[in-house]
């Protein structure tokens, strides 16, 4: 059987098969999203996510079809004057492009893809309503240290700080007091089938949306005040991915049982094994040169004609990702998600070490 180390979708969390069977038996996909069973599922999922990630009651948990939907939702609800985008890769750039398409004034703060930001050099415009940053650039394997990101909240008193943690959450131990929004998609670190985005927003986001909502035309189904109010009653605007929410809840419980500290420690150990393997190989190297900016969850390597390595690993039933966009021939990307066991990662590392 193949093992998927692709950076999302990726290998399913190892308990998902059992949960799918249970969901089928209990007819989860048939329950009404207006009924008590669904409300209880929503409440339970919120509570388990809260325990896992550590956000306060000030936050609402909002379910959307994907992380990409979060971008337009935040722009249309939370930006009256301007959104500021910190861009160092394809995903941060996509958010920026969403804002441009929606015709809001933007501030672009950009550096070379593959590098982390020196926060002292970043000046956010005074009139910014929203600061968008990617914690973990899946396209290049750059991760910005959290302490740096928190400094942004001091950069502007009234701007909201929104963190794209799509390919890192639940690994970062986020301080939710220092940010206003964090979001992720379940097909990355949670090891679930795609089709569910989770957006955590605090009351500051809601307040901004209540003020700004009149100014920008909102698609009714993307109104944050409406979604926030419904979320407090464990309801959604439209029929959500109930099966996806059920599986997310089940995997959250499994992760809590294992312990988030244990998951974080294992992630760091496996990342160290992978970076060590790349660094000591004569044909390849980590793409991100400064160790403090290297992602723990998406390890990106650089080499000439990376297809050769990808095909070699595939012949060993190990599926790793190709380079993203402009880097398709020069990079390979390895997901190091909670479902990837130490044994699997060590085996992958051994194969890479033997590659010639
Ligand atoms: C995958 C990814 C997204 C987009 O997620 P979708 O579920 O495809 O909408 C956004 N940001 C980052 C960093 C990602 O890795």
Short mmCIF file of C-alpha atoms and ligand atoms in Angstrom, two decimals:
data_model
loop_
_atom_site.label_atom_id
_atom_site.label_comp_id
_atom_site.label_asym_id
_atom_site.label_seq_id
_atom_site.Cartn_x
_atom_site.Cartn_y
_atom_site.Cartn_z
CA UNK A 1 0.00 0.00 0.00
CA UNK A 2 1.21 3.51 -0.84
CA UNK A 3 2.04 5.98 1.90
CA UNK A 4 1.11 9.55 0.99
CA UNK A 5 3.51 12.21 2.20
CA UNK A 6 1.93 14.82 -0.08
CA UNK A 7 1.29 18.15 1.65
CA UNK A 8 -2.52 17.96 1.46
CA UNK A 9 -4.49 15.96 0.73
CA UNK A 10 -2.27 13.47 2.45
CA UNK A 11 -2.45 10.13 4.23
CA UNK A 12 -5.66 9.90 6.23
CA UNK A 13 -5.30 10.02 10.00
CA UNK A 14 -4.85 6.40 11.02
CA UNK A 15 -8.16 6.21 12.86
CA UNK A 16 -10.32 7.58 10.02
CA UNK A 17 -11.22 4.21 8.56
CA UNK A 18 -12.88 3.17 11.83
CA UNK A 19 -14.63 6.51 12.21
CA UNK A 20 -16.00 6.30 8.67
CA UNK A 21 -17.44 2.89 9.41
CA UNK A 22 -19.10 4.17 12.59
CA UNK A 23 -20.42 7.23 10.77
CA UNK A 24 -21.97 5.01 8.14
CA UNK A 25 -23.56 2.75 10.74
CA UNK A 26 -24.94 5.74 12.66
CA UNK A 27 -26.13 7.43 9.44
CA UNK A 28 -24.34 10.66 10.32
CA UNK A 29 -24.59 11.99 6.76
CA UNK A 30 -28.38 11.68 6.91
CA UNK A 31 -29.06 13.76 10.03
CA UNK A 32 -30.62 17.21 9.65
CA UNK A 33 -28.32 20.16 10.26
CA UNK A 34 -31.23 21.86 12.04
CA UNK A 35 -31.77 19.05 14.54
CA UNK A 36 -30.51 18.45 18.08
CA UNK A 37 -28.05 15.74 17.05
CA UNK A 38 -26.21 18.16 14.80
CA UNK A 39 -26.20 20.92 17.43
CA UNK A 40 -24.66 18.48 19.89
CA UNK A 41 -22.05 17.46 17.33
CA UNK A 42 -21.19 21.13 16.67
CA UNK A 43 -20.96 21.85 20.41
CA UNK A 44 -18.75 18.83 21.00
CA UNK A 45 -16.47 19.63 18.05
CA UNK A 46 -16.08 23.21 19.23
CA UNK A 47 -15.21 22.05 22.73
CA UNK A 48 -12.68 19.47 21.54
CA UNK A 49 -11.04 21.93 19.15
CA UNK A 50 -10.89 24.42 21.98
CA UNK A 51 -9.10 21.92 24.23
CA UNK A 52 -6.72 20.95 21.47
CA UNK A 53 -5.84 24.45 20.29
CA UNK A 54 -6.42 26.56 23.40
CA UNK A 55 -8.65 29.41 22.17
CA UNK A 56 -10.97 31.22 24.60
CA UNK A 57 -14.76 31.51 24.65
CA UNK A 58 -14.30 34.83 22.91
CA UNK A 59 -13.84 32.86 19.69
CA UNK A 60 -16.49 31.39 17.40
CA UNK A 61 -15.83 28.27 15.35
CA UNK A 62 -17.10 28.79 11.81
CA UNK A 63 -17.30 26.00 9.25
CA UNK A 64 -16.74 26.79 5.58
CA UNK A 65 -16.12 24.53 2.58
CA UNK A 66 -12.37 25.31 2.47
CA UNK A 67 -9.69 27.72 3.63
CA UNK A 68 -9.91 29.55 0.32
CA UNK A 69 -13.45 30.59 1.27
CA UNK A 70 -12.07 32.20 4.41
CA UNK A 71 -10.15 34.73 2.31
CA UNK A 72 -13.18 36.27 0.61
CA UNK A 73 -15.19 36.03 3.84
CA UNK A 74 -12.56 38.05 5.74
CA UNK A 75 -12.15 40.62 2.99
CA UNK A 76 -15.86 41.24 2.52
CA UNK A 77 -16.60 41.41 6.26
CA UNK A 78 -13.54 42.82 7.98
CA UNK A 79 -11.97 45.28 5.57
CA UNK A 80 -13.52 48.72 5.28
CA UNK A 81 -10.40 50.65 4.25
CA UNK A 82 -7.44 48.40 3.55
CA UNK A 83 -5.97 44.93 3.94
CA UNK A 84 -2.23 44.41 4.43
CA UNK A 85 -0.65 41.25 3.08
CA UNK A 86 2.65 39.76 4.06
CA UNK A 87 3.62 37.66 1.07
CA UNK A 88 6.46 35.15 0.77
CA UNK A 89 4.92 32.33 -1.24
CA UNK A 90 2.03 31.15 -3.38
CA UNK A 91 -0.62 30.92 -0.66
CA UNK A 92 -0.01 34.32 0.90
CA UNK A 93 -0.06 35.66 -2.65
CA UNK A 94 -3.43 34.03 -3.37
CA UNK A 95 -4.99 35.79 -0.40
CA UNK A 96 -3.51 39.06 -1.63
CA UNK A 97 -4.92 38.41 -5.11
CA UNK A 98 -8.35 37.70 -3.62
CA UNK A 99 -8.30 41.13 -2.01
CA UNK A 100 -7.23 42.73 -5.30
CA UNK A 101 -10.00 40.96 -7.18
CA UNK A 102 -12.50 42.19 -4.62
CA UNK A 103 -11.19 45.70 -5.25
CA UNK A 104 -10.25 46.64 -1.72
CA UNK A 105 -7.19 48.86 -1.27
CA UNK A 106 -4.25 46.68 -0.31
CA UNK A 107 -0.77 46.97 1.11
CA UNK A 108 1.67 44.42 -0.23
CA UNK A 109 4.72 43.56 1.87
CA UNK A 110 6.69 41.05 -0.14
CA UNK A 111 9.97 39.20 0.07
CA UNK A 112 11.51 36.38 -1.95
CA UNK A 113 9.68 33.11 -1.82
CA UNK A 114 11.56 30.78 0.47
CA UNK A 115 12.55 33.39 3.01
CA UNK A 116 11.19 34.42 6.38
CA UNK A 117 10.47 38.03 7.31
CA UNK A 118 12.61 40.27 9.48
CA UNK A 119 9.77 41.74 11.48
CA UNK A 120 11.67 44.91 12.37
CA UNK A 121 11.50 45.88 8.70
CA UNK A 122 7.74 45.59 8.43
CA UNK A 123 5.63 48.72 8.63
CA UNK A 124 1.94 48.09 8.44
CA UNK A 125 -0.10 51.03 7.13
CA UNK A 126 -1.99 52.97 9.80
CA UNK A 127 -5.32 52.52 8.08
CA UNK A 128 -5.08 48.73 7.69
CA UNK A 129 -8.13 46.84 8.94
CA UNK A 130 -6.63 43.40 8.46
CA UNK A 131 -3.11 41.98 8.50
CA UNK A 132 -2.84 38.66 6.67
CA UNK A 133 0.12 36.36 7.19
CA UNK A 134 0.76 32.70 6.48
CA UNK A 135 2.30 30.85 9.39
CA UNK A 136 3.42 27.99 7.17
CA UNK A 137 3.93 28.55 3.44
CA UNK A 138 3.07 25.16 2.00
CA UNK A 139 4.52 26.19 -1.36
CA UNK A 140 8.08 26.65 -0.07
CA UNK A 141 8.29 25.18 3.43
CA UNK A 142 8.92 28.50 5.18
CA UNK A 143 7.43 28.94 8.61
CA UNK A 144 7.45 32.30 10.37
CA UNK A 145 8.21 32.07 14.11
CA UNK A 146 5.14 32.82 16.25
CA UNK A 147 6.91 35.45 18.35
CA UNK A 148 7.50 37.41 15.14
CA UNK A 149 3.88 37.10 14.12
CA UNK A 150 2.66 38.39 17.49
CA UNK A 151 4.72 41.55 16.98
CA UNK A 152 2.39 42.40 14.12
CA UNK A 153 -0.48 42.85 16.53
CA UNK A 154 1.48 45.72 18.05
CA UNK A 155 2.14 47.19 14.62
CA UNK A 156 -1.37 48.52 14.39
CA UNK A 157 -3.84 49.12 17.20
CA UNK A 158 -7.04 48.53 15.32
CA UNK A 159 -6.04 46.05 12.62
CA UNK A 160 -7.13 42.45 12.96
CA UNK A 161 -4.39 39.82 12.76
CA UNK A 162 -5.42 36.77 10.71
CA UNK A 163 -3.17 33.72 10.61
CA UNK A 164 -3.28 31.14 7.83
CA UNK A 165 -2.36 27.99 9.73
CA UNK A 166 -3.74 25.70 7.04
CA UNK A 167 -0.74 23.39 6.83
CA UNK A 168 0.56 23.74 10.38
CA UNK A 169 -2.36 23.71 12.85
CA UNK A 170 -2.42 21.93 15.35
CA UNK A 171 1.38 21.99 15.58
CA UNK A 172 1.89 25.66 16.56
CA UNK A 173 0.96 26.42 20.17
CA UNK A 174 -0.85 29.62 19.22
CA UNK A 175 -1.52 32.35 21.76
CA UNK A 176 -5.03 33.32 20.73
CA UNK A 177 -4.92 36.44 22.90
CA UNK A 178 -2.37 37.89 20.52
CA UNK A 179 -4.23 37.21 17.29
CA UNK A 180 -7.81 37.65 16.07
CA UNK A 181 -8.34 34.89 13.57
CA UNK A 182 -6.76 31.58 12.63
CA UNK A 183 -7.94 29.10 10.04
CA UNK A 184 -7.13 25.73 8.52
CA UNK A 185 -8.42 23.04 6.15
CA UNK A 186 -8.92 19.51 7.41
CA UNK A 187 -7.09 17.74 4.55
CA UNK A 188 -3.71 18.96 5.79
CA UNK A 189 -2.57 18.21 9.35
CA UNK A 190 -5.82 16.61 10.49
CA UNK A 191 -5.56 13.87 7.86
CA UNK A 192 -9.19 14.06 6.71
CA UNK A 193 -10.92 14.07 3.33
CA UNK A 194 -11.02 17.61 1.86
CA UNK A 195 -14.14 19.74 1.91
CA UNK A 196 -14.12 21.51 5.26
CA UNK A 197 -12.42 24.73 6.31
CA UNK A 198 -12.41 25.84 9.94
CA UNK A 199 -12.19 29.51 10.78
CA UNK A 200 -11.69 30.69 14.36
CA UNK A 201 -12.68 34.33 14.79
CA UNK A 202 -12.86 36.49 17.92
CA UNK A 203 -15.30 39.26 18.83
CA UNK A 204 -13.01 41.94 17.45
CA UNK A 205 -13.58 40.44 13.99
CA UNK A 206 -17.31 40.41 14.63
CA UNK A 207 -17.30 44.05 15.74
CA UNK A 208 -15.39 45.11 12.67
CA UNK A 209 -17.81 43.19 10.50
CA UNK A 210 -20.79 44.85 12.18
CA UNK A 211 -19.36 48.27 11.45
CA UNK A 212 -18.03 47.52 7.98
CA UNK A 213 -20.80 45.23 6.81
CA UNK A 214 -22.92 48.03 5.39
CA UNK A 215 -20.11 49.33 3.25
CA UNK A 216 -19.33 46.31 1.16
CA UNK A 217 -21.77 44.14 -0.70
CA UNK A 218 -21.90 40.82 1.11
CA UNK A 219 -23.05 37.55 -0.27
CA UNK A 220 -25.64 36.74 2.39
CA UNK A 221 -24.14 33.31 3.03
CA UNK A 222 -20.76 34.90 3.82
CA UNK A 223 -22.01 37.45 6.35
CA UNK A 224 -19.79 37.14 9.42
CA UNK A 225 -22.32 38.69 11.85
CA UNK A 226 -24.84 36.12 10.71
CA UNK A 227 -22.41 33.18 10.85
CA UNK A 228 -21.10 34.30 14.24
CA UNK A 229 -24.58 34.56 15.70
CA UNK A 230 -25.59 31.17 14.32
CA UNK A 231 -22.32 29.61 15.57
CA UNK A 232 -23.18 30.61 19.14
CA UNK A 233 -26.32 28.50 18.70
CA UNK A 234 -24.33 25.70 17.03
CA UNK A 235 -25.95 26.36 13.71
CA UNK A 236 -24.72 27.13 10.22
CA UNK A 237 -26.00 29.36 7.42
CA UNK A 238 -26.25 26.52 4.93
CA UNK A 239 -26.11 22.73 5.00
CA UNK A 240 -22.56 22.04 6.11
CA UNK A 241 -20.28 19.07 5.56
CA UNK A 242 -21.76 17.14 8.48
CA UNK A 243 -19.69 14.02 7.81
CA UNK A 244 -16.55 16.17 7.67
CA UNK A 245 -17.42 17.80 11.00
CA UNK A 246 -18.10 14.38 12.53
CA UNK A 247 -14.71 13.08 11.39
CA UNK A 248 -12.94 16.23 12.57
CA UNK A 249 -14.49 15.82 15.99
CA UNK A 250 -13.47 12.16 16.13
CA UNK A 251 -9.87 12.92 15.13
CA UNK A 252 -9.71 15.80 17.64
CA UNK A 253 -10.70 13.35 20.36
CA UNK A 254 -8.01 10.90 19.21
CA UNK A 255 -5.44 13.68 19.24
CA UNK A 256 -6.49 14.74 22.73
CA UNK A 257 -6.20 11.15 23.88
CA UNK A 258 -2.68 10.94 22.47
CA UNK A 259 -1.89 14.38 23.89
CA UNK A 260 -1.13 17.51 21.91
CA UNK A 261 2.30 17.85 23.55
CA UNK A 262 3.21 14.37 22.40
CA UNK A 263 2.02 15.17 18.86
CA UNK A 264 4.10 18.36 18.84
CA UNK A 265 7.20 16.58 20.14
CA UNK A 266 6.89 13.81 17.56
CA UNK A 267 6.41 16.35 14.78
CA UNK A 268 9.63 18.08 15.80
CA UNK A 269 11.55 14.82 16.05
CA UNK A 270 10.37 13.68 12.58
CA UNK A 271 11.17 17.08 11.07
CA UNK A 272 14.69 16.87 12.52
CA UNK A 273 15.15 13.41 10.97
CA UNK A 274 14.04 14.70 7.56
CA UNK A 275 16.15 17.88 7.58
CA UNK A 276 19.16 15.90 8.76
CA UNK A 277 18.68 13.47 5.88
CA UNK A 278 18.40 16.26 3.30
CA UNK A 279 21.37 18.16 4.71
CA UNK A 280 23.70 15.18 4.67
CA UNK A 281 22.85 14.03 1.13
CA UNK A 282 25.21 15.07 -1.66
CA UNK A 283 22.51 15.56 -4.33
CA UNK A 284 19.93 17.47 -2.34
CA UNK A 285 19.48 20.03 0.39
CA UNK A 286 16.74 21.83 2.33
CA UNK A 287 15.32 24.70 0.26
CA UNK A 288 14.98 27.00 3.27
CA UNK A 289 18.51 27.94 4.25
CA UNK A 290 17.92 29.54 7.65
CA UNK A 291 16.99 26.78 10.13
CA UNK A 292 14.79 29.10 12.25
CA UNK A 293 12.42 29.51 9.28
CA UNK A 294 12.17 25.84 8.36
CA UNK A 295 8.67 24.41 8.56
CA UNK A 296 8.13 21.49 10.90
CA UNK A 297 5.12 20.20 8.96
CA UNK A 298 6.08 20.68 5.29
CA UNK A 299 9.70 19.85 4.57
CA UNK A 300 10.86 21.15 1.19
CA UNK A 301 13.99 19.89 -0.50
CA UNK A 302 15.85 21.27 -3.46
CA UNK A 303 17.76 19.42 -6.19
CA UNK A 304 18.29 19.24 -9.92
CA UNK A 305 15.45 17.36 -11.63
CA UNK A 306 13.46 16.49 -8.53
CA UNK A 307 11.18 14.23 -10.60
CA UNK A 308 13.90 11.59 -10.49
CA UNK A 309 13.73 11.41 -6.68
CA UNK A 310 9.93 11.56 -6.67
CA UNK A 311 9.75 8.62 -9.10
CA UNK A 312 12.34 6.65 -7.17
CA UNK A 313 10.36 7.11 -3.92
CA UNK A 314 7.17 6.23 -5.73
CA UNK A 315 8.74 2.91 -6.77
CA UNK A 316 9.15 2.32 -3.00
CA UNK A 317 5.44 3.14 -2.50
CA UNK A 318 6.25 6.47 -0.86
CA UNK A 319 4.40 9.38 -2.47
CA UNK A 320 5.95 12.80 -1.88
CA UNK A 321 4.77 16.07 -3.39
CA UNK A 322 6.36 17.86 -6.33
CA UNK A 323 7.60 21.43 -6.16
CA UNK A 324 4.90 24.12 -6.20
CA UNK A 325 4.36 26.29 -9.29
CA UNK A 326 7.63 27.83 -10.48
CA UNK A 327 9.58 25.28 -8.42
CA UNK A 328 7.98 22.19 -9.94
CA UNK A 329 11.23 20.77 -11.40
CA UNK A 330 13.59 21.79 -8.61
CA UNK A 331 11.74 20.97 -5.43
CA UNK A 332 10.04 18.09 -3.69
CA UNK A 333 7.78 18.53 -0.68
CA UNK A 334 7.26 16.12 2.19
CA UNK A 335 4.31 16.40 4.54
CA UNK A 336 5.17 15.70 8.16
CA UNK A 337 1.67 15.57 9.59
CA UNK A 338 0.44 13.92 12.81
CA UNK A 339 -0.65 10.81 10.93
CA UNK A 340 2.87 10.17 9.62
CA UNK A 341 4.37 7.82 12.18
CA UNK A 342 7.98 7.94 13.30
CA UNK A 343 8.51 4.56 11.65
CA UNK A 344 7.15 5.76 8.32
CA UNK A 345 9.26 8.89 8.38
CA UNK A 346 12.39 6.97 9.33
CA UNK A 347 11.75 4.55 6.50
CA UNK A 348 11.27 7.44 4.06
CA UNK A 349 14.48 9.03 5.34
CA UNK A 350 16.36 5.76 4.78
CA UNK A 351 15.13 5.57 1.18
CA UNK A 352 16.15 9.17 0.55
CA UNK A 353 19.58 8.57 2.07
CA UNK A 354 20.07 5.61 -0.29
CA UNK A 355 19.06 7.60 -3.39
CA UNK A 356 21.87 8.16 -5.86
C1 LIG B 1 -3.86 24.24 1.13
C2 LIG B 1 -3.68 25.64 1.59
C3 LIG B 1 -4.67 26.62 1.44
C4 LIG B 1 -5.95 26.35 0.70
O1 LIG B 1 -6.73 25.39 1.30
P1 LIG B 1 -8.05 24.84 0.53
O2 LIG B 1 -8.63 23.84 1.48
O3 LIG B 1 -7.57 24.25 -0.75
O4 LIG B 1 -8.92 26.02 0.31
C5 LIG B 1 -4.45 27.87 1.95
N1 LIG B 1 -3.30 28.18 2.58
C6 LIG B 1 -2.31 27.27 2.75
C7 LIG B 1 -1.07 27.67 3.48
C8 LIG B 1 -2.47 25.98 2.27
O5 LIG B 1 -1.50 25.08 2.45
#
